[in-house]
Short mmCIF file of C-alpha atoms and ligand atoms in Angstrom, two decimals:
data_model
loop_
_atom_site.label_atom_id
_atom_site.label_comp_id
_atom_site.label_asym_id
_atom_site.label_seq_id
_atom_site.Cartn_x
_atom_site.Cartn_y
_atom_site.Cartn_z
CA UNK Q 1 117.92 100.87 102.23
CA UNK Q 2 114.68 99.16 100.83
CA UNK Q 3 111.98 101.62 99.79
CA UNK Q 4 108.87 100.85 99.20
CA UNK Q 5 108.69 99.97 95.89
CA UNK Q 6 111.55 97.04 96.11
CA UNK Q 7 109.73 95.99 99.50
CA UNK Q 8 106.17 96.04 97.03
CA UNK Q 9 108.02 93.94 94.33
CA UNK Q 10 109.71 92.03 97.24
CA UNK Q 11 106.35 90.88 98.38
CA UNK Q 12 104.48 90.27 95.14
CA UNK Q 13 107.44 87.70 94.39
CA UNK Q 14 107.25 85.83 97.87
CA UNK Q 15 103.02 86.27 97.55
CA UNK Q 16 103.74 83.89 94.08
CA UNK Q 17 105.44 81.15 96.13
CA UNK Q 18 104.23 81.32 99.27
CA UNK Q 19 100.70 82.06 99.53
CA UNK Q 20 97.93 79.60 100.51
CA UNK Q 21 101.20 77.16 100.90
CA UNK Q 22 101.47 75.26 103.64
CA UNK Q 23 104.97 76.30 104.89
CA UNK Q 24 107.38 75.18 107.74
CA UNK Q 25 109.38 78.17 109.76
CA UNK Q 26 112.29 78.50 111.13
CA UNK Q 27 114.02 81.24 112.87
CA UNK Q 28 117.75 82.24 112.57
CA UNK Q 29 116.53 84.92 115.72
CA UNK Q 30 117.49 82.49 118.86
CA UNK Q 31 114.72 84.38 121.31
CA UNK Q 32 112.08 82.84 118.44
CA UNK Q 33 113.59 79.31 118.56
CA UNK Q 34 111.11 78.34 121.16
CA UNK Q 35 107.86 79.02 118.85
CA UNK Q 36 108.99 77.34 116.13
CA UNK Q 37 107.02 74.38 117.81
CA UNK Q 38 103.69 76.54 117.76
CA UNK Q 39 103.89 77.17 114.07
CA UNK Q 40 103.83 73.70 112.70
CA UNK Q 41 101.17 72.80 110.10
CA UNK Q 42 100.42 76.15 109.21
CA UNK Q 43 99.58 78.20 106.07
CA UNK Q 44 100.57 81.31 104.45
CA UNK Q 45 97.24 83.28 103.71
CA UNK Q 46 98.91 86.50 102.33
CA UNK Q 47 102.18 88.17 102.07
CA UNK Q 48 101.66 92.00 103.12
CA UNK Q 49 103.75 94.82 101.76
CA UNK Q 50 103.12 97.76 104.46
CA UNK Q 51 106.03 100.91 104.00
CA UNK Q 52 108.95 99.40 104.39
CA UNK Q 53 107.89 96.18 106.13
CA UNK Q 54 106.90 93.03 105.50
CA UNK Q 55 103.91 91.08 107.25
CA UNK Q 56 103.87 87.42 106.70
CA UNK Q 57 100.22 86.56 107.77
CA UNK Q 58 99.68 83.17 108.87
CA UNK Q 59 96.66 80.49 108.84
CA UNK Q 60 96.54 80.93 112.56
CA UNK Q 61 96.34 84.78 112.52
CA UNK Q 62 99.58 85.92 113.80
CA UNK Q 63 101.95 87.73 111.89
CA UNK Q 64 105.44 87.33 110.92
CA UNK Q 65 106.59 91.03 110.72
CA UNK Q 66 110.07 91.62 108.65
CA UNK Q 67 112.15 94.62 108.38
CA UNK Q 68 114.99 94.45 106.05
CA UNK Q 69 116.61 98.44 106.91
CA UNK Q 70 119.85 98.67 105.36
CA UNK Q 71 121.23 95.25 104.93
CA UNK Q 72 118.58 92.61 104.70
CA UNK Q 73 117.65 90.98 101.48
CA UNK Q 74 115.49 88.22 100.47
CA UNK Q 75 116.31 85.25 98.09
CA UNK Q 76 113.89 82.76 96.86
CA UNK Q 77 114.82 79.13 96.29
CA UNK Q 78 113.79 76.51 94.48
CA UNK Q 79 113.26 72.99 96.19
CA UNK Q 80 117.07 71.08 96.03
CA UNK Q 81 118.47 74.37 94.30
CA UNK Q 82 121.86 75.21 96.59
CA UNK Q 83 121.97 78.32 98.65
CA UNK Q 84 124.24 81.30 97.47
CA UNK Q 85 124.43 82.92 100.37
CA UNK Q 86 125.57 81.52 103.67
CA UNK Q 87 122.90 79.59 106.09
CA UNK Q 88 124.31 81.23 109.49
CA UNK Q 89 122.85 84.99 108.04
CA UNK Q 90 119.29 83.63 107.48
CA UNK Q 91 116.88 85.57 110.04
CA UNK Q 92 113.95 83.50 108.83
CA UNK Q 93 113.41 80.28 106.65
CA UNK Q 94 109.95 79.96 105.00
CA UNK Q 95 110.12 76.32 103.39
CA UNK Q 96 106.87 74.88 101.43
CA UNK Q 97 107.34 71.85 98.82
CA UNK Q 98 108.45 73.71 96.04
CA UNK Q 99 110.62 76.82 97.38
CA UNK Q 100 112.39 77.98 100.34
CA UNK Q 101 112.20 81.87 100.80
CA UNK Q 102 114.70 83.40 102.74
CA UNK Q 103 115.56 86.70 104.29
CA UNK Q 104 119.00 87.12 105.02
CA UNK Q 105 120.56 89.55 107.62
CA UNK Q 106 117.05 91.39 108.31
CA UNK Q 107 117.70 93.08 111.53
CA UNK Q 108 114.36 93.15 112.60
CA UNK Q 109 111.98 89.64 112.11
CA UNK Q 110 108.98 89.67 115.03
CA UNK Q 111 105.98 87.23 115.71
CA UNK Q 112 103.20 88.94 116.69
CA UNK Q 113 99.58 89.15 116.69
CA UNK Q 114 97.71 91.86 115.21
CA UNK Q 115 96.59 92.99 118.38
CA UNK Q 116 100.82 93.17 119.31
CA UNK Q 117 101.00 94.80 116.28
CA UNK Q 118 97.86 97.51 116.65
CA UNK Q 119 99.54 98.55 119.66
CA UNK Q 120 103.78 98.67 118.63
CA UNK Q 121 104.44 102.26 119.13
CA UNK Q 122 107.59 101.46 116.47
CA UNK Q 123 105.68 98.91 113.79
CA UNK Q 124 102.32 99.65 114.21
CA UNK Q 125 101.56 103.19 113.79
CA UNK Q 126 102.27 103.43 110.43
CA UNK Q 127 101.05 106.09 107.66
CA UNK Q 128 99.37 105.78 104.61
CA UNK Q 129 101.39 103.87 101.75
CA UNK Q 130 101.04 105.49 98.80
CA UNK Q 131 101.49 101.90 97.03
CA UNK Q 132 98.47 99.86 99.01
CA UNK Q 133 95.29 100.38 97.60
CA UNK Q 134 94.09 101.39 101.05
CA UNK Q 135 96.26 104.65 100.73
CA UNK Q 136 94.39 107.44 102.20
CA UNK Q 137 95.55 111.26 100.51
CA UNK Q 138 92.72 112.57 104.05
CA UNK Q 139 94.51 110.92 106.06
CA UNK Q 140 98.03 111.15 104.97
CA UNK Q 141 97.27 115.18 104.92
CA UNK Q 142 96.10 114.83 108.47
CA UNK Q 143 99.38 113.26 109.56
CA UNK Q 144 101.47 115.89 108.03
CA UNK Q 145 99.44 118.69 109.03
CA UNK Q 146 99.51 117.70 112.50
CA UNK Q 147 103.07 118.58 112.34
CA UNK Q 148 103.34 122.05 111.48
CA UNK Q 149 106.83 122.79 112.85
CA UNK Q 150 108.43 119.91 110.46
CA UNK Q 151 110.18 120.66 107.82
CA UNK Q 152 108.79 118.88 104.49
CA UNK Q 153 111.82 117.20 104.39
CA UNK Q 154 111.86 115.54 107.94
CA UNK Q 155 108.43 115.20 107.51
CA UNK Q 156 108.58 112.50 104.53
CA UNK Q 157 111.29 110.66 106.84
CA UNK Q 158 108.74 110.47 109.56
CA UNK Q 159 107.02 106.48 108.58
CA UNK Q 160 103.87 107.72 110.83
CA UNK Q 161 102.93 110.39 108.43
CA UNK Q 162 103.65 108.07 105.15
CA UNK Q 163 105.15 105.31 105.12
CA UNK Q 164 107.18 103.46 102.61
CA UNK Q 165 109.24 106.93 101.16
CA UNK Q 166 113.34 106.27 101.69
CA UNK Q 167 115.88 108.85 101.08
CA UNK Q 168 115.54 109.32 97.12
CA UNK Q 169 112.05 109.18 96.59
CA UNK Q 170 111.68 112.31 99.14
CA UNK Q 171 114.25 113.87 97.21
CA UNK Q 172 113.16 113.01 94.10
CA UNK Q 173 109.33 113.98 94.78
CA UNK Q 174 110.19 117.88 96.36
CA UNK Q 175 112.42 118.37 93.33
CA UNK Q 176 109.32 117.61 91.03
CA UNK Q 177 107.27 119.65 93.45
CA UNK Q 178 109.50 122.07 93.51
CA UNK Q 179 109.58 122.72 96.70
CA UNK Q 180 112.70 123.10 99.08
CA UNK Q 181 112.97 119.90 101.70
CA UNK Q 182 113.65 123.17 104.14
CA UNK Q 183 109.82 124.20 103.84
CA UNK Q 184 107.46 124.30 107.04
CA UNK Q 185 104.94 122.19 106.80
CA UNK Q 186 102.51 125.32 108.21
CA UNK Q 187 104.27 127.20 105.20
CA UNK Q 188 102.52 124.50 102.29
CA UNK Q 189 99.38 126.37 100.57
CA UNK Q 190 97.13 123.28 99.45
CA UNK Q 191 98.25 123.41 96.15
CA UNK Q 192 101.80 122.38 97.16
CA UNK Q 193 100.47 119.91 99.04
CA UNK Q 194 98.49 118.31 96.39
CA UNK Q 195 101.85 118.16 93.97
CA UNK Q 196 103.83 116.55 96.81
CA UNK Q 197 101.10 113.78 96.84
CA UNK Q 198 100.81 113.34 93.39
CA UNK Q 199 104.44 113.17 92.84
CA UNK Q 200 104.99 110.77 95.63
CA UNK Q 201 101.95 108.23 93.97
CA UNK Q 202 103.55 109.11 90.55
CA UNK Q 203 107.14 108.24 91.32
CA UNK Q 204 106.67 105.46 93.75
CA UNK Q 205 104.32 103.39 90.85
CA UNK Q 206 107.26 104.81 88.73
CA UNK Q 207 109.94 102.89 90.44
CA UNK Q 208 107.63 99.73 90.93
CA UNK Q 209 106.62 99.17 87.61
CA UNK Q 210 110.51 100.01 85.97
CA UNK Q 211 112.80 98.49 88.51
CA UNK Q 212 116.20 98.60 87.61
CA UNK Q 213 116.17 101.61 85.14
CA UNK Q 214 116.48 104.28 88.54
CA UNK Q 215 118.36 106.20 85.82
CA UNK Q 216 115.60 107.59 84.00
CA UNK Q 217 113.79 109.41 86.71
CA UNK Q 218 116.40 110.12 89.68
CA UNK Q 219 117.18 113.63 88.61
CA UNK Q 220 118.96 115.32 91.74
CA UNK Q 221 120.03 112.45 94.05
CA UNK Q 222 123.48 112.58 94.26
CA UNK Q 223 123.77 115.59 91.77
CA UNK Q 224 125.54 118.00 93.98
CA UNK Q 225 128.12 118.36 91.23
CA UNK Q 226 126.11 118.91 87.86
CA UNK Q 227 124.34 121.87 87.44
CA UNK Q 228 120.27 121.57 88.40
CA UNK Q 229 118.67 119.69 85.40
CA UNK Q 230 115.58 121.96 85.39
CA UNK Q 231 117.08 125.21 85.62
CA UNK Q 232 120.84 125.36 85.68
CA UNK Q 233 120.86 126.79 89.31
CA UNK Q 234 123.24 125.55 91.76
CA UNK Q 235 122.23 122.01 93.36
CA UNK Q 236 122.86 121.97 97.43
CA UNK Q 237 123.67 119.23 99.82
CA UNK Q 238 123.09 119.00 103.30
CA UNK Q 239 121.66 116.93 105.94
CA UNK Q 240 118.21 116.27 107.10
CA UNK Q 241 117.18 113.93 110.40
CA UNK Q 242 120.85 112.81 109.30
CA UNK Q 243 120.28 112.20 105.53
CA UNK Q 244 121.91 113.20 102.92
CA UNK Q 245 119.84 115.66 101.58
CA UNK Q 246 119.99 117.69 97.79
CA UNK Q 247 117.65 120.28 95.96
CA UNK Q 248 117.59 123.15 93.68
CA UNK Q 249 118.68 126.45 95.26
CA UNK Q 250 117.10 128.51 92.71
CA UNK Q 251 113.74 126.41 91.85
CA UNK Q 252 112.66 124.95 94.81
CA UNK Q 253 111.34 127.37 96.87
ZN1 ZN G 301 116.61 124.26 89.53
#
């Protein structure tokens, strides 16, 4: 699964090649075949990183919205350089003169405009991300408290209260918190709540800015087995919303 972070870097990378580019499109979706007509002689004006999506905005103000979830990945190309990965998996084709950006196997890829998109109960309600400069710390604490009966940890799963945190991060961030995933949200004094936030900002710029060396900050994530790396206690597993969850029995209260 993409969290935010490789979605951020993701974007900054396709932002480099594609924007203010004028670009051709092409769909590997078949029910978008038909607009591929419509998007001719176009430019990219910006490529948005927003949670976990992506939103290609165009010179003619719609949006290309794409969601890798678990097995989508993008690959960028250089003009004449050969594709390593087969053409028949590419979900969208974004060719200017120099490059060719594609995202392979991304389940979702949408055209909309941002009216489409203000009203998608699914895409367009998201959260604050802590990793857009328009992240609100009001606003995400108005999300989660209007969810008193969550758990912390179902809470962080929840993309309309913030958006952008995947499985580790969550974990990651109540460890560092210290506070169990189990936790009511009604049960957070606002102290706890200002650690969460500052240990979600903290680790997601964390993972942005040292991709590749996950090593040096994931401390519980798959750690059922070793002893608690704080404090020795015993480290538990067990599911949240259906994810794999872990954290301290003895420190995270
Ligand atoms: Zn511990």
């Amino acid at each position: 699964m993409a969290e935010g972070p490789l979605v951020h870097y993701n974007a900054r990378q396709l932002r480099r090649v594609l924007k203010g580019k004028r670009v051709r499109i092409e769909f590997g979706v078949r029910k978008l075949k038909r607009f591929e007509s419509s998007l001719r002689n176009l430019r990219i004006n910006d490529v948005e990183a927003y949670g976990k999506q992506f939103r290609i905005r165009l010179s003619d103000e719609r949006i290309i919205l794409v969601h890798l979830m678990m097995w989508g990945y993008w690959r960028i190309y250089r003009k004449a350089e050969t594709w390593d990965r087969p053409r028949e998996r590419a979900r969208l084709i974004l060719t200017t003169g120099s490059h060719a950006a594609v995202a392979f196997s991304a389940p979702v890829v949408r055209l909309l405009t941002q009216e489409d998109l203000d009203r998608h109960p699914t895409w367009g309600n998201l959260g604050p991300d802590p990793l857009r400069s328009d992240f609100s710390r009001r606003e995400f604490l108005r999300r989660l408290d209007a969810r008193p009966s969550y758990t912390i940890g179902e809470a962080f799963l929840d993309q309309t209260i913030v958006s952008g945190v995947g499985n580790i991060l969550r974990i990651e961030v109540m460890f560092r918190a210290k506070i169990h995933p189990r936790r009511k949200v009604a049960r957070l004094s606002r102290n706890d709540k200002r650690r969460l936030t500052d240990w979600t900002l903290r680790l997601m710029k964390k993972w942005l800015e040292e991709r590749g060396r996950e090593d040096e900050w994931i401390r519980v994530y798959r750690g059922k087995s070793r002893p608690c790396p704080r404090c020795g206690g015993r480290v538990e597993s067990f599911r949240q919303a259906g994810r794999i969850t872990y954290a301290c029995h003895d420190c995270q209260i």
